[in-house]
mmCIF file of C-alpha atoms in Angstrom:
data_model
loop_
_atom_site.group_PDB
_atom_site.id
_atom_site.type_symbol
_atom_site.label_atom_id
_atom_site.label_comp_id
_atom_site.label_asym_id
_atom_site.label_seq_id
_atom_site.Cartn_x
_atom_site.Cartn_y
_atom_site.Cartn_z
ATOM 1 C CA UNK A 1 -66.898 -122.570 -114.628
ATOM 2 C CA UNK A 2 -63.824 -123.336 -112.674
ATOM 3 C CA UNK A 3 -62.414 -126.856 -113.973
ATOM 4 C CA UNK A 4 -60.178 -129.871 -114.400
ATOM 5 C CA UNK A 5 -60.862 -131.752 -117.235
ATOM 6 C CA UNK A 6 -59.390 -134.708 -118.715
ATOM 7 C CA UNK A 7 -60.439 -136.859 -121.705
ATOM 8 C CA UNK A 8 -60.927 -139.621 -122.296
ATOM 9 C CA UNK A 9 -63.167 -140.313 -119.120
ATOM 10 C CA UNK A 10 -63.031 -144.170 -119.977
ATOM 11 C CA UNK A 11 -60.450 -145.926 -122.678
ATOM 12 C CA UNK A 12 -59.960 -149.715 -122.648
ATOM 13 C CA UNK A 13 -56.887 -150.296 -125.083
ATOM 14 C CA UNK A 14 -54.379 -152.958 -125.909
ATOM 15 C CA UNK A 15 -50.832 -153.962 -124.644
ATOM 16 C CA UNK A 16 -48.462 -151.397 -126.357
ATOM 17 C CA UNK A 17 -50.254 -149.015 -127.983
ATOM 18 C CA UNK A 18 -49.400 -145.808 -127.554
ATOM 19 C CA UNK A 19 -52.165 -143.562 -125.610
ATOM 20 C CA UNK A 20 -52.345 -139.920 -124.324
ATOM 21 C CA UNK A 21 -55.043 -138.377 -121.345
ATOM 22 C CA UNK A 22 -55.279 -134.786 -121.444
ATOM 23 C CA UNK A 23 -55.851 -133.165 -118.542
ATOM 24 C CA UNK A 24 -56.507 -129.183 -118.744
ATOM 25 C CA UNK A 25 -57.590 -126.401 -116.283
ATOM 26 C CA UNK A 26 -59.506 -123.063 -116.875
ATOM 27 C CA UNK A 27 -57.902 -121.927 -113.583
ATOM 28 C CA UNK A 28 -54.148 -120.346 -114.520
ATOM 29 C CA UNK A 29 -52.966 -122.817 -111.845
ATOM 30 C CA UNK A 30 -49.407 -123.647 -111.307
ATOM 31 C CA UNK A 31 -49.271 -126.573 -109.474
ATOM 32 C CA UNK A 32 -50.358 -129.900 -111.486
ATOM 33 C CA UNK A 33 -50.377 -133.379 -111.174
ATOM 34 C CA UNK A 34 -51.738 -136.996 -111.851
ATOM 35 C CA UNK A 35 -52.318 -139.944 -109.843
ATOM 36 C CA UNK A 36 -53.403 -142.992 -110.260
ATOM 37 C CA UNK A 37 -55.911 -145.154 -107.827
ATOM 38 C CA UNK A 38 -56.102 -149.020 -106.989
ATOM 39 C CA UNK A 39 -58.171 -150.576 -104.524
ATOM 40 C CA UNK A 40 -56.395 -150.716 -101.367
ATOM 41 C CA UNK A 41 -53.414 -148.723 -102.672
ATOM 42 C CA UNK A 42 -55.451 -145.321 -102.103
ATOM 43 C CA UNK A 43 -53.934 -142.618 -104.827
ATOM 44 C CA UNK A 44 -50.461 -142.862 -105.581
ATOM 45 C CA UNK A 45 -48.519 -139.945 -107.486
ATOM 46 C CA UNK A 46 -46.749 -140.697 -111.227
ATOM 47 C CA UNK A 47 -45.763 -136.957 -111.901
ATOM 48 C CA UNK A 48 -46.254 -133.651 -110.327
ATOM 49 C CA UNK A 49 -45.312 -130.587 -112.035
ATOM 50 C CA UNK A 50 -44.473 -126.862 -110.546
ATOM 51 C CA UNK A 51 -44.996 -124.954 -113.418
ATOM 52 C CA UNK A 52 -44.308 -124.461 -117.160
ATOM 53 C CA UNK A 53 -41.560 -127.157 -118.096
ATOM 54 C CA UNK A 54 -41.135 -127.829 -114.387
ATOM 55 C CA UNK A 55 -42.223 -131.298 -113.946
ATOM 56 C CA UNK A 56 -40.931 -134.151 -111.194
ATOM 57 C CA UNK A 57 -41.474 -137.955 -110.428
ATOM 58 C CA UNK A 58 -44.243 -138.889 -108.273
ATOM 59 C CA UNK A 59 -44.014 -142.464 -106.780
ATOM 60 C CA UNK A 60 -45.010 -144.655 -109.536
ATOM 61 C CA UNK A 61 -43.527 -142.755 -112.174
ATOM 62 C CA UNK A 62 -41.864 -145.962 -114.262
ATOM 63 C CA UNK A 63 -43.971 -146.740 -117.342
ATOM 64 C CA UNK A 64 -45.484 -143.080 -117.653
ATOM 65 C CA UNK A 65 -44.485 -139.659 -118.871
ATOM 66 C CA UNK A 66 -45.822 -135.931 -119.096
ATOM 67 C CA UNK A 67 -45.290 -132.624 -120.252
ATOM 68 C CA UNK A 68 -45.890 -129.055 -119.175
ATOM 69 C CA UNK A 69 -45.402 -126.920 -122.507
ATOM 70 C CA UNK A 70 -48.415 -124.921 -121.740
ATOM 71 C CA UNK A 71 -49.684 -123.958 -117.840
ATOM 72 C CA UNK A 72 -53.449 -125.256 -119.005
ATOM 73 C CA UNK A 73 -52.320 -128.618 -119.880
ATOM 74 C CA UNK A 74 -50.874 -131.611 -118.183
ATOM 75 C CA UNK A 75 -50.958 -134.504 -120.327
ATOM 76 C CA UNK A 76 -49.732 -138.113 -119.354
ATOM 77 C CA UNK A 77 -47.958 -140.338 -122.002
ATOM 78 C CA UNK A 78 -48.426 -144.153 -121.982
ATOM 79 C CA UNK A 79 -45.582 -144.927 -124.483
ATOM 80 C CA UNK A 80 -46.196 -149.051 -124.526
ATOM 81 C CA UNK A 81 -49.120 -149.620 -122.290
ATOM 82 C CA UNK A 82 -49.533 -153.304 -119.803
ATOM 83 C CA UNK A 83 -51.847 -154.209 -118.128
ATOM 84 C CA UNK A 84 -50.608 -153.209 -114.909
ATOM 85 C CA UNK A 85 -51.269 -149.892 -115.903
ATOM 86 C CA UNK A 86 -55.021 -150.459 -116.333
ATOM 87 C CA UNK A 87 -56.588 -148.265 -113.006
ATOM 88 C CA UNK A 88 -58.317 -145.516 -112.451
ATOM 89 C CA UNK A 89 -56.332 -142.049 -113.075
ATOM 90 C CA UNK A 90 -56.810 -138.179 -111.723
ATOM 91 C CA UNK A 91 -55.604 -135.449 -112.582
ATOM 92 C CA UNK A 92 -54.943 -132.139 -110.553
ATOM 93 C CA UNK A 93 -54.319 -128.823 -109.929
ATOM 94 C CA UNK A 94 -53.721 -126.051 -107.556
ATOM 95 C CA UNK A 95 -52.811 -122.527 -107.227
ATOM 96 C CA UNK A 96 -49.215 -121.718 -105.786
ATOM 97 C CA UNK A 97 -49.353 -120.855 -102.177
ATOM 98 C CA UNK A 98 -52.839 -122.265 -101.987
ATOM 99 C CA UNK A 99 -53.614 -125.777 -100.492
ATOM 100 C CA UNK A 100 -56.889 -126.748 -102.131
ATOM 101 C CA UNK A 101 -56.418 -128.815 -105.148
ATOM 102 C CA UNK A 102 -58.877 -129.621 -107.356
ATOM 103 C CA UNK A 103 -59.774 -132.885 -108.710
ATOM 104 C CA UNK A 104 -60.753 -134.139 -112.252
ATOM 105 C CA UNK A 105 -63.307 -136.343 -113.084
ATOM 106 C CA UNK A 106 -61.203 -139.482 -113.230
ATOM 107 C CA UNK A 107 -60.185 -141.152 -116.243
ATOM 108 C CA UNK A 108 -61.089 -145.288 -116.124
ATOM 109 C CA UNK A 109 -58.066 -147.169 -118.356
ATOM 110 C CA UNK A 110 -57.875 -150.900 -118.951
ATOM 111 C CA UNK A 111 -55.226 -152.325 -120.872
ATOM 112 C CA UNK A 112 -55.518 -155.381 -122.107
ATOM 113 C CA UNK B 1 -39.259 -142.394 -96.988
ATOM 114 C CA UNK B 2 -42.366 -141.117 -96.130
ATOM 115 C CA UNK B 3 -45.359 -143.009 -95.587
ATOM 116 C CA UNK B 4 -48.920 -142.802 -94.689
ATOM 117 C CA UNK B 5 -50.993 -145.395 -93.085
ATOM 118 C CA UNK B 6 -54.916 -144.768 -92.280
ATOM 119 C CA UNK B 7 -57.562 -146.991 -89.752
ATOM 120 C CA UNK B 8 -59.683 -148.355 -89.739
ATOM 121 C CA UNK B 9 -59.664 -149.283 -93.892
ATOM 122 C CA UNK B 10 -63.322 -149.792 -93.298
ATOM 123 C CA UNK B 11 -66.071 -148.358 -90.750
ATOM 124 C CA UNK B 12 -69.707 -149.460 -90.252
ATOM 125 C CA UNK B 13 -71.447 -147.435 -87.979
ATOM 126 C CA UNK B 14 -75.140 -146.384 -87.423
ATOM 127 C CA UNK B 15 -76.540 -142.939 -87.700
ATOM 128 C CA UNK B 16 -76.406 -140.743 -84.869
ATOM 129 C CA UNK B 17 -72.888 -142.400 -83.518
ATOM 130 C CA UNK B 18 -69.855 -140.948 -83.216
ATOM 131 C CA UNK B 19 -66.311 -142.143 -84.235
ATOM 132 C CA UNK B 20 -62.774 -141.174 -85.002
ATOM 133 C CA UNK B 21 -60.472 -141.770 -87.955
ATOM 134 C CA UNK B 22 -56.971 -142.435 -87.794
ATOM 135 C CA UNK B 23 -54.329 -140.739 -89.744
ATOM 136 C CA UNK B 24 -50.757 -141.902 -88.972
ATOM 137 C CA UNK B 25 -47.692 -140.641 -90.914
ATOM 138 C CA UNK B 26 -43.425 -141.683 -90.627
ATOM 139 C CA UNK B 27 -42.006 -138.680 -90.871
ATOM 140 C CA UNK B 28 -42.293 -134.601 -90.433
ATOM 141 C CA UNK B 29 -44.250 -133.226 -93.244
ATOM 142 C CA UNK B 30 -45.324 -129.493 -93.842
ATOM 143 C CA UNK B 31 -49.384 -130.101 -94.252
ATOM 144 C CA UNK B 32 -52.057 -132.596 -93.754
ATOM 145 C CA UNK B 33 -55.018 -132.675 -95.934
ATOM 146 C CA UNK B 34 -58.382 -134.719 -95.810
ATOM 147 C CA UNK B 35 -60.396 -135.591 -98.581
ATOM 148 C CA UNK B 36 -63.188 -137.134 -99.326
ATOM 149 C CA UNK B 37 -64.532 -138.889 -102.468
ATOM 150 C CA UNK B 38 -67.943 -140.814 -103.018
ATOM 151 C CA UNK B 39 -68.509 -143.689 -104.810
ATOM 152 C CA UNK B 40 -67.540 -143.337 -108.671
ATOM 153 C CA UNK B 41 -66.784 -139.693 -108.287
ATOM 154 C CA UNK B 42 -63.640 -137.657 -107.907
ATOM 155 C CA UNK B 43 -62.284 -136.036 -104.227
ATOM 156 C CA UNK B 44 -63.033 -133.153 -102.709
ATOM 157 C CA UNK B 45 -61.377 -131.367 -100.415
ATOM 158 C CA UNK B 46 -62.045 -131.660 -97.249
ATOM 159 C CA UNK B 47 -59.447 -129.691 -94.663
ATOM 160 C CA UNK B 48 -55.676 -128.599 -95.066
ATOM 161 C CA UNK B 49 -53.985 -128.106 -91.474
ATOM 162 C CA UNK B 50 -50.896 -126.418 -91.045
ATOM 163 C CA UNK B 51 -49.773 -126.756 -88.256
ATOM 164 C CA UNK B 52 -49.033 -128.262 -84.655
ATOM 165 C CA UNK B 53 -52.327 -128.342 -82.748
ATOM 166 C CA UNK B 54 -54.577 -127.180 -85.569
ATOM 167 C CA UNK B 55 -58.435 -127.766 -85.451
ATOM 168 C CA UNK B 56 -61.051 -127.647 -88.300
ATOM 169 C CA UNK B 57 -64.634 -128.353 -88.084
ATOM 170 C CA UNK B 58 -67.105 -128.512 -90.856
ATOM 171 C CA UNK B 59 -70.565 -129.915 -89.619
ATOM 172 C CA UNK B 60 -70.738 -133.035 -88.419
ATOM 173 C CA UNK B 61 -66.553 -133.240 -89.081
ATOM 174 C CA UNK B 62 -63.644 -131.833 -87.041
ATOM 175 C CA UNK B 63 -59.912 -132.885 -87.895
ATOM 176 C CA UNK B 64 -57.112 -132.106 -85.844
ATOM 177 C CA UNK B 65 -53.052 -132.413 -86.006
ATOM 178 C CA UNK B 66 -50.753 -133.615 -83.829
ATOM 179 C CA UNK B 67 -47.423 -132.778 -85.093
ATOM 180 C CA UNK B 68 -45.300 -134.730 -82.444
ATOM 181 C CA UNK B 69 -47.431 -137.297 -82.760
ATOM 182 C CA UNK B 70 -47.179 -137.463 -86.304
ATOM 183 C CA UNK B 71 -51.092 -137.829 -86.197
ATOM 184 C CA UNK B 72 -54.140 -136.594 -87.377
ATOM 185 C CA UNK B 73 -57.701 -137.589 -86.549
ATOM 186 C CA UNK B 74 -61.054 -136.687 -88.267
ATOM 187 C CA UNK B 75 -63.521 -137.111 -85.894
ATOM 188 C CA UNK B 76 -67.471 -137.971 -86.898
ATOM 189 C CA UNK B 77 -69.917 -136.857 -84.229
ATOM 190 C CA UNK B 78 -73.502 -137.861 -84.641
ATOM 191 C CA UNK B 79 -73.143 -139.441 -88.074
ATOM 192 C CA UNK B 80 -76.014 -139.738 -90.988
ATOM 193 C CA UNK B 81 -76.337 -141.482 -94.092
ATOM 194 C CA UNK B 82 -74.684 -138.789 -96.233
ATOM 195 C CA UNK B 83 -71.177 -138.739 -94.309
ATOM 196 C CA UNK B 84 -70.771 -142.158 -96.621
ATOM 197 C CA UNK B 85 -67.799 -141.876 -98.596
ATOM 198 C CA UNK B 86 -64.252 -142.645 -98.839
ATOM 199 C CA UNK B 87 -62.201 -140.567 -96.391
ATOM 200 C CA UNK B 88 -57.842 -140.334 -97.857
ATOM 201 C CA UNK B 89 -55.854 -137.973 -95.434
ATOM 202 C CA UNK B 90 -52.515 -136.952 -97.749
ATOM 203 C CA UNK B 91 -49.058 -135.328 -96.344
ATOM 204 C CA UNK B 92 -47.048 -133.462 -98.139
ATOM 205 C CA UNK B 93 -43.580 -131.698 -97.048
ATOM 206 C CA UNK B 94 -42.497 -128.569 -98.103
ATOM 207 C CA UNK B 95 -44.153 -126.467 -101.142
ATOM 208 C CA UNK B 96 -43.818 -129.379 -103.393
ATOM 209 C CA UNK B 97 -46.698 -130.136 -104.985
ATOM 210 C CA UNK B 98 -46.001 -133.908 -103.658
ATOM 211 C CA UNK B 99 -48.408 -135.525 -101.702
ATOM 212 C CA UNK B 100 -48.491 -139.436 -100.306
ATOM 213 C CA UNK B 101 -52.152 -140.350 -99.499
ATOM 214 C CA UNK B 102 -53.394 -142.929 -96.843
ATOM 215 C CA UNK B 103 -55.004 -145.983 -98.523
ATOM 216 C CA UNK B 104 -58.427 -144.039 -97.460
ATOM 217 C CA UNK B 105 -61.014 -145.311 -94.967
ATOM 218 C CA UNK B 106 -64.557 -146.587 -96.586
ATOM 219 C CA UNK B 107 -67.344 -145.092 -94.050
ATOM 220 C CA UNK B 108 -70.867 -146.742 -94.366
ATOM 221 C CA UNK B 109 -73.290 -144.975 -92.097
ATOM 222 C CA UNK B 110 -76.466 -147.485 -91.509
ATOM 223 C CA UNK B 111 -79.933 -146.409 -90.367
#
């Protein structure tokens, strides 16, 4: 079946410890990215990435970082977590020269 | 910059009506998308349009583009229950891969 997924689904951590969400798709996409929602912010983007080591700041990139090393995987790096972080996070992807992106199930994060 | 503003933020309205989203955005931008994402689940996509003009309809929901205008509309006609949801409209210029969503409109269709 033709996926996003990302693990953990829900995480409730601690102020500055180190965390990881992995977000992967079964669908050789090109195009990645993660967001992040709040209520009554909508989705805001933290990184976006083109391809294979190709990656670029999103609007709320400060506090966040990713990697592309492999075209399946797009994971996003909370070096010292706060609780400003804690929200509700997607990841997605999309083929190049196609416009329908496809969602993952949402990861839930609180820091505390 | 680039920004995206949606309205209402919330809509009320009983079955069988029909009503209009607003999608407002600051500057020229390459595509419009609509999504739409229920409660506690992720989005799906809704409609891309491409360009000046452009029309989609899926049942009950038809967006639209105005380019000059900077505007895009998805229009509800004769709503029921199920069209309740969260409604985001996103821009995005160029083949980027970077989109700026609308703070999304909540839709509650009542009996």
């Amino acid at each position: 079946e033709a996926q996003v997924t990302q693990n953990p689904r829900y995480l409730i951590t601690v102020t500055g410890k180190k965390l990881t969400v992995t977000c992967s798709q079964n669908m050789n996409h090109e195009y990645m990215s993660w967001y992040r929602q709040d209520p009554g912010l909508g989705l805001r983007q933290i990184y976006y990435s083109m391809n294979v080591e190709v990656t670029d700041k999103g609007d709320v990139p400060e506090g966040y970082k990713v990697s592309r090393k492999e075209k399946r995987n797009f994971p996003l790096i909370l070096e010292s977590p706060s609780p400003n972080q804690t929200s509700l996070y997607f990841c997605a992807s999309r083929p190049q020269g196609s416009y329908e992106q496809y969602f993952g199930p949402g990861t839930r994060l609180t820091v505390t | 910059e680039l920004k995206v503003e949606q309205n209402p933020l919330f809509l009320s309205m009983q079955e069988g009506k029909n009503y209009t989203i607003y999608c407002n955005y600051s500057t020229t931008s390459d595509r419009l998308y609509w999504y739409r994402q229920d409660p506690g689940k992720s989005l799906e996509s809704l409609f891309v349009l491409l360009s000046n003009g452009a029309v989609k309809q899926e049942g009950r929901l038809m967006a639209s583009l105005d380019t000059k205008a900077r505007l895009s509309t998805l229009h509800i006609t004769a709503a029921v229950h199920d069209l309740s949801a969260t409604y985001f409209c996103a821009v995005e210029r160029g083949a980027t891969n970077k989109l700026i969503f609308g703070t999304g409109t909540l839709l509650a269709v009542q009996p």
